[in-house]
């Protein structure tokens, strides 16, 4: 596996990290992902490391760990992070994940904000594009160092949960600030590119959306490329650059994840699960 880490910079303020951990713990009443009254904000708590990999199609989001550690796998790429880094999914990606550090007295605690591409585009239009930096890859999943400004925005979100009457007026401001901090981070250019409808990354997001909504249908890559206003070869190139896989491989991952859910979650027979996700026969599945 390829281990991916961001470069070392100034560590986040320990007091801020502890405050965020305390708030996430207080507003995560159970194990797992706990949605909050603030739109798109979740508090996540796990009191033990994951015994097995969790497979999921992860939607665009920023994840800020306040306590513990986790690793996320995108095919053969491994993204390991803790309270010193944040993780961004800038597009929907089929991943595997595992909490690597947690215990009952010191659970894994994470703040998550699901990202809205329209909100990102609005900020980019208003503020101008982030400064260009050499990021090495346009991958739709990246790590970067947590800043104290980002921690402050996350803390403001969590404090608002103690005053529900203020959520409608103030939560959008805290969300906007956090998105702004992301765009001004060392990886902000990558997030801005995905939000641009006419950029290569933006066209890849349109292809991803098409595959998500029709993964059980036969895939004709030429048709998909035309829908995204690209020719077939550039679509393959840019799709792989963002997702680490071809459109056909991406569709296969979507099919297998949904089949896994049907088999384990609903107890459906193997042949029926395979047929429901687009395979013509049990042997093909």
Tab-separated table of C-alpha atoms in Angstrom:
chain	number	residue	atom	x	y	z
A	1	UNK	CA	0.000	0.000	0.000
A	2	UNK	CA	1.010	3.596	-0.600
A	3	UNK	CA	1.108	5.581	2.665
A	4	UNK	CA	0.103	9.212	2.188
A	5	UNK	CA	0.830	11.903	4.757
A	6	UNK	CA	0.890	15.682	4.544
A	7	UNK	CA	4.044	17.598	5.318
A	8	UNK	CA	4.644	18.644	8.938
A	9	UNK	CA	3.703	22.186	9.944
A	10	UNK	CA	2.890	23.931	13.224
A	11	UNK	CA	0.842	21.656	15.487
A	12	UNK	CA	-2.726	22.741	16.307
A	13	UNK	CA	-3.347	24.301	19.710
A	14	UNK	CA	-3.783	21.486	22.234
A	15	UNK	CA	-6.398	23.368	24.276
A	16	UNK	CA	-8.565	23.856	21.191
A	17	UNK	CA	-8.275	20.166	20.315
A	18	UNK	CA	-9.315	19.181	23.854
A	19	UNK	CA	-12.274	21.571	23.738
A	20	UNK	CA	-13.470	20.105	20.443
A	21	UNK	CA	-13.073	16.586	21.843
A	22	UNK	CA	-15.163	17.469	24.893
A	23	UNK	CA	-17.918	18.969	22.732
A	24	UNK	CA	-18.006	16.055	20.277
A	25	UNK	CA	-18.166	13.558	23.168
A	26	UNK	CA	-21.044	15.487	24.744
A	27	UNK	CA	-23.046	15.613	21.535
A	28	UNK	CA	-22.428	12.021	20.456
A	29	UNK	CA	-24.990	10.193	22.628
A	30	UNK	CA	-24.178	6.775	21.163
A	31	UNK	CA	-21.517	4.878	19.282
A	32	UNK	CA	-21.117	5.627	15.598
A	33	UNK	CA	-22.162	8.583	13.453
A	34	UNK	CA	-24.572	10.913	15.276
A	35	UNK	CA	-26.305	13.554	13.128
A	36	UNK	CA	-26.865	16.880	14.887
A	37	UNK	CA	-29.565	19.568	14.554
A	38	UNK	CA	-27.076	21.595	12.494
A	39	UNK	CA	-27.492	20.661	8.822
A	40	UNK	CA	-24.701	18.441	7.457
A	41	UNK	CA	-22.824	18.305	10.808
A	42	UNK	CA	-22.218	14.989	12.581
A	43	UNK	CA	-20.455	13.982	15.804
A	44	UNK	CA	-18.743	10.597	15.606
A	45	UNK	CA	-17.678	8.424	18.552
A	46	UNK	CA	-16.156	4.937	18.759
A	47	UNK	CA	-14.874	3.503	22.020
A	48	UNK	CA	-12.717	0.768	20.491
A	49	UNK	CA	-10.635	0.274	17.359
A	50	UNK	CA	-12.470	-1.238	14.392
A	51	UNK	CA	-12.019	-5.010	14.212
A	52	UNK	CA	-12.902	-5.033	10.521
A	53	UNK	CA	-12.766	-2.604	7.644
A	54	UNK	CA	-15.904	-0.567	7.080
A	55	UNK	CA	-16.787	-0.205	3.398
A	56	UNK	CA	-18.750	2.829	2.268
A	57	UNK	CA	-19.373	5.305	-0.498
A	58	UNK	CA	-18.207	8.446	1.262
A	59	UNK	CA	-19.818	11.685	0.159
A	60	UNK	CA	-17.955	15.029	-0.010
A	61	UNK	CA	-17.041	16.032	3.552
A	62	UNK	CA	-14.355	17.346	5.846
A	63	UNK	CA	-13.437	15.186	8.851
A	64	UNK	CA	-11.569	16.687	11.808
A	65	UNK	CA	-10.424	14.204	14.439
A	66	UNK	CA	-10.440	15.558	17.991
A	67	UNK	CA	-9.202	12.349	19.640
A	68	UNK	CA	-7.896	9.014	18.393
A	69	UNK	CA	-6.742	8.026	14.914
A	70	UNK	CA	-8.108	6.486	11.738
A	71	UNK	CA	-7.007	5.232	8.358
A	72	UNK	CA	-8.928	5.411	5.104
A	73	UNK	CA	-8.114	3.256	2.095
A	74	UNK	CA	-8.810	4.192	-1.507
A	75	UNK	CA	-7.797	1.045	-3.369
A	76	UNK	CA	-4.045	0.699	-2.595
A	77	UNK	CA	-3.660	4.204	-1.123
A	78	UNK	CA	-3.719	4.540	2.670
A	79	UNK	CA	-4.536	7.879	4.322
A	80	UNK	CA	-3.680	7.818	8.039
A	81	UNK	CA	-4.629	10.770	10.194
A	82	UNK	CA	-5.228	11.968	13.733
A	83	UNK	CA	-5.906	15.251	15.553
A	84	UNK	CA	-3.040	16.975	13.730
A	85	UNK	CA	-4.621	16.564	10.291
A	86	UNK	CA	-7.982	16.858	8.611
A	87	UNK	CA	-9.277	14.705	5.770
A	88	UNK	CA	-11.353	16.013	2.858
A	89	UNK	CA	-13.450	14.036	0.417
A	90	UNK	CA	-14.045	16.405	-2.478
A	91	UNK	CA	-16.140	13.885	-4.426
A	92	UNK	CA	-18.021	10.651	-3.723
A	93	UNK	CA	-15.517	7.817	-3.315
A	94	UNK	CA	-15.904	4.105	-2.507
A	95	UNK	CA	-13.495	3.611	0.385
A	96	UNK	CA	-12.638	1.285	3.244
A	97	UNK	CA	-11.940	2.698	6.693
A	98	UNK	CA	-10.771	1.612	10.117
A	99	UNK	CA	-10.397	3.401	13.438
A	100	UNK	CA	-6.886	2.523	14.626
A	101	UNK	CA	-6.733	4.224	18.037
A	102	UNK	CA	-9.610	4.323	20.528
A	103	UNK	CA	-10.413	2.948	23.984
A	104	UNK	CA	-13.313	3.262	26.454
A	105	UNK	CA	-11.732	6.045	28.480
A	106	UNK	CA	-10.318	7.737	25.396
A	107	UNK	CA	-12.737	7.142	22.492
A	108	UNK	CA	-12.236	8.121	18.891
A	109	UNK	CA	-13.989	11.479	18.436
A	110	UNK	CA	-14.514	13.211	15.114
A	111	UNK	CA	-16.314	16.308	13.816
A	112	UNK	CA	-17.687	15.915	10.284
A	113	UNK	CA	-19.200	18.514	7.972
A	114	UNK	CA	-20.686	17.291	4.692
A	115	UNK	CA	-19.683	19.650	1.890
A	116	UNK	CA	-22.022	21.354	-0.571
A	117	UNK	CA	-20.362	21.980	-3.976
A	118	UNK	CA	-22.736	24.902	-4.621
A	119	UNK	CA	-21.570	26.580	-1.404
A	120	UNK	CA	-17.929	26.049	-2.369
A	121	UNK	CA	-18.551	27.491	-5.845
A	122	UNK	CA	-20.258	30.546	-4.373
A	123	UNK	CA	-17.278	31.275	-2.134
A	124	UNK	CA	-14.786	30.780	-4.953
A	125	UNK	CA	-16.762	33.190	-7.161
A	126	UNK	CA	-16.908	35.764	-4.385
A	127	UNK	CA	-13.330	35.501	-3.108
A	128	UNK	CA	-11.483	34.379	-6.220
A	129	UNK	CA	-9.630	31.085	-6.656
A	130	UNK	CA	-7.178	29.950	-3.970
A	131	UNK	CA	-3.483	30.436	-4.749
A	132	UNK	CA	-2.095	27.685	-6.983
A	133	UNK	CA	0.245	25.256	-5.255
A	134	UNK	CA	2.035	22.138	-6.383
A	135	UNK	CA	-0.153	19.441	-4.823
A	136	UNK	CA	1.147	16.491	-6.834
A	137	UNK	CA	-2.251	14.901	-7.573
A	138	UNK	CA	-5.840	16.004	-8.236
A	139	UNK	CA	-7.114	13.088	-6.136
A	140	UNK	CA	-10.579	13.646	-4.653
A	141	UNK	CA	-9.328	12.642	-1.202
A	142	UNK	CA	-6.593	14.501	0.628
A	143	UNK	CA	-4.988	15.183	3.992
A	144	UNK	CA	-3.747	18.498	5.278
A	145	UNK	CA	-2.684	20.055	8.568
A	146	UNK	CA	-5.411	21.352	10.872
A	147	UNK	CA	-5.215	25.091	11.539
A	148	UNK	CA	-6.418	26.811	14.701
A	149	UNK	CA	-8.898	28.747	12.544
A	150	UNK	CA	-10.458	25.480	11.375
A	151	UNK	CA	-10.663	24.215	14.940
A	152	UNK	CA	-12.345	27.456	16.014
A	153	UNK	CA	-14.983	27.092	13.286
A	154	UNK	CA	-15.658	23.467	14.274
A	155	UNK	CA	-15.876	24.462	17.953
A	156	UNK	CA	-18.396	27.202	17.101
A	157	UNK	CA	-20.564	24.622	15.370
A	158	UNK	CA	-20.562	22.384	18.419
A	159	UNK	CA	-21.210	25.215	20.897
A	160	UNK	CA	-24.308	26.176	18.889
A	161	UNK	CA	-25.814	22.802	19.782
A	162	UNK	CA	-26.156	24.119	23.348
A	163	UNK	CA	-28.292	27.045	22.136
A	164	UNK	CA	-30.739	25.621	19.568
A	165	UNK	CA	-32.429	29.007	19.172
A	166	UNK	CA	-29.245	30.341	17.559
A	167	UNK	CA	-28.669	27.505	15.093
A	168	UNK	CA	-30.739	28.867	12.192
A	169	UNK	CA	-29.032	32.272	12.267
A	170	UNK	CA	-25.455	31.393	13.226
A	171	UNK	CA	-24.742	27.869	11.953
A	172	UNK	CA	-24.551	28.976	8.287
A	173	UNK	CA	-21.906	31.540	9.305
A	174	UNK	CA	-19.792	28.899	11.065
A	175	UNK	CA	-20.176	26.557	8.084
A	176	UNK	CA	-19.164	29.297	5.664
A	177	UNK	CA	-16.114	30.073	7.795
A	178	UNK	CA	-15.006	26.446	7.837
A	179	UNK	CA	-15.379	26.145	4.050
A	180	UNK	CA	-13.408	29.386	3.707
A	181	UNK	CA	-10.633	27.941	5.897
A	182	UNK	CA	-10.556	24.828	3.711
A	183	UNK	CA	-10.221	26.892	0.554
A	184	UNK	CA	-7.377	28.870	2.113
A	185	UNK	CA	-5.542	25.763	3.320
A	186	UNK	CA	-2.535	24.334	1.499
A	187	UNK	CA	-4.869	21.987	-0.409
A	188	UNK	CA	-7.603	24.542	-1.103
A	189	UNK	CA	-6.950	24.672	-4.832
A	190	UNK	CA	-7.959	21.017	-5.167
A	191	UNK	CA	-11.293	21.650	-3.482
A	192	UNK	CA	-11.950	24.715	-5.644
A	193	UNK	CA	-11.249	22.770	-8.849
A	194	UNK	CA	-13.882	20.162	-8.035
A	195	UNK	CA	-16.449	22.913	-7.423
A	196	UNK	CA	-15.831	24.377	-10.893
A	197	UNK	CA	-18.407	22.945	-13.289
A	198	UNK	CA	-16.204	23.574	-16.335
A	199	UNK	CA	-12.990	22.206	-14.816
A	200	UNK	CA	-11.797	18.661	-15.495
A	201	UNK	CA	-12.492	17.770	-11.870
A	202	UNK	CA	-15.972	19.290	-12.136
A	203	UNK	CA	-16.728	17.167	-15.195
A	204	UNK	CA	-15.485	14.104	-13.346
A	205	UNK	CA	-17.955	14.925	-10.565
A	206	UNK	CA	-20.741	14.918	-13.158
A	207	UNK	CA	-19.592	11.478	-14.298
A	208	UNK	CA	-19.517	10.291	-10.674
A	209	UNK	CA	-23.060	11.571	-10.134
A	210	UNK	CA	-24.238	9.744	-13.257
A	211	UNK	CA	-22.612	6.499	-12.134
A	212	UNK	CA	-24.047	6.788	-8.614
A	213	UNK	CA	-27.599	7.142	-9.851
A	214	UNK	CA	-27.352	4.428	-12.545
A	215	UNK	CA	-24.725	1.963	-11.337
A	216	UNK	CA	-26.939	-1.075	-12.059
A	217	UNK	CA	-27.266	-0.170	-15.744
A	218	UNK	CA	-24.747	-1.278	-18.418
A	219	UNK	CA	-22.064	1.378	-18.772
A	220	UNK	CA	-21.126	2.828	-22.150
A	221	UNK	CA	-18.103	5.000	-21.490
A	222	UNK	CA	-18.493	6.858	-24.797
A	223	UNK	CA	-22.004	7.953	-23.772
A	224	UNK	CA	-20.773	8.945	-20.318
A	225	UNK	CA	-18.000	11.034	-21.867
A	226	UNK	CA	-20.450	12.861	-24.128
A	227	UNK	CA	-22.708	13.642	-21.162
A	228	UNK	CA	-19.705	15.208	-19.426
A	229	UNK	CA	-18.616	17.161	-22.518
A	230	UNK	CA	-15.370	15.214	-22.824
A	231	UNK	CA	-13.908	12.713	-25.224
A	232	UNK	CA	-13.350	9.167	-23.992
A	233	UNK	CA	-9.580	9.284	-23.484
A	234	UNK	CA	-9.522	12.513	-21.395
A	235	UNK	CA	-12.448	11.205	-19.322
A	236	UNK	CA	-10.479	8.056	-18.484
A	237	UNK	CA	-7.384	10.099	-17.633
A	238	UNK	CA	-9.062	12.689	-15.419
A	239	UNK	CA	-11.494	10.220	-13.828
A	240	UNK	CA	-8.604	8.021	-12.750
A	241	UNK	CA	-6.647	11.045	-11.515
A	242	UNK	CA	-9.518	12.082	-9.204
A	243	UNK	CA	-10.815	8.669	-8.072
A	244	UNK	CA	-7.765	6.384	-8.581
A	245	UNK	CA	-9.880	4.106	-10.813
A	246	UNK	CA	-11.491	3.959	-14.240
A	247	UNK	CA	-15.239	4.579	-14.693
A	248	UNK	CA	-15.796	0.817	-15.073
A	249	UNK	CA	-13.819	0.069	-11.912
A	250	UNK	CA	-15.752	2.784	-10.064
A	251	UNK	CA	-19.062	1.276	-11.193
A	252	UNK	CA	-17.876	-2.149	-10.036
A	253	UNK	CA	-17.071	-0.786	-6.573
A	254	UNK	CA	-20.518	0.800	-6.327
A	255	UNK	CA	-22.148	-2.473	-7.341
A	256	UNK	CA	-20.130	-4.546	-4.883
A	257	UNK	CA	-20.754	-2.178	-1.981
A	258	UNK	CA	-24.501	-2.217	-2.597
A	259	UNK	CA	-24.442	-6.015	-2.963
A	260	UNK	CA	-22.557	-6.267	0.349
A	261	UNK	CA	-25.247	-4.145	2.004
A	262	UNK	CA	-28.014	-6.359	0.589
A	263	UNK	CA	-26.286	-9.579	1.614
A	264	UNK	CA	-25.267	-8.556	5.137
A	265	UNK	CA	-27.955	-6.023	5.986
A	266	UNK	CA	-31.049	-7.533	4.411
A	267	UNK	CA	-30.124	-11.203	4.045
A	268	UNK	CA	-30.895	-11.334	0.335
A	269	UNK	CA	-29.769	-14.404	-1.609
A	270	UNK	CA	-26.523	-14.101	-3.538
A	271	UNK	CA	-28.121	-14.471	-6.965
A	272	UNK	CA	-30.794	-11.865	-6.196
A	273	UNK	CA	-28.231	-9.435	-4.784
A	274	UNK	CA	-26.073	-9.764	-7.879
A	275	UNK	CA	-29.009	-9.299	-10.230
A	276	UNK	CA	-30.281	-6.242	-8.311
A	277	UNK	CA	-26.957	-4.424	-8.722
A	278	UNK	CA	-26.662	-5.102	-12.443
A	279	UNK	CA	-25.011	-8.494	-12.900
A	280	UNK	CA	-26.697	-10.689	-15.511
A	281	UNK	CA	-26.002	-13.975	-13.723
A	282	UNK	CA	-24.840	-15.387	-10.405
A	283	UNK	CA	-21.650	-16.715	-12.018
A	284	UNK	CA	-20.808	-13.252	-13.379
A	285	UNK	CA	-21.433	-11.763	-9.922
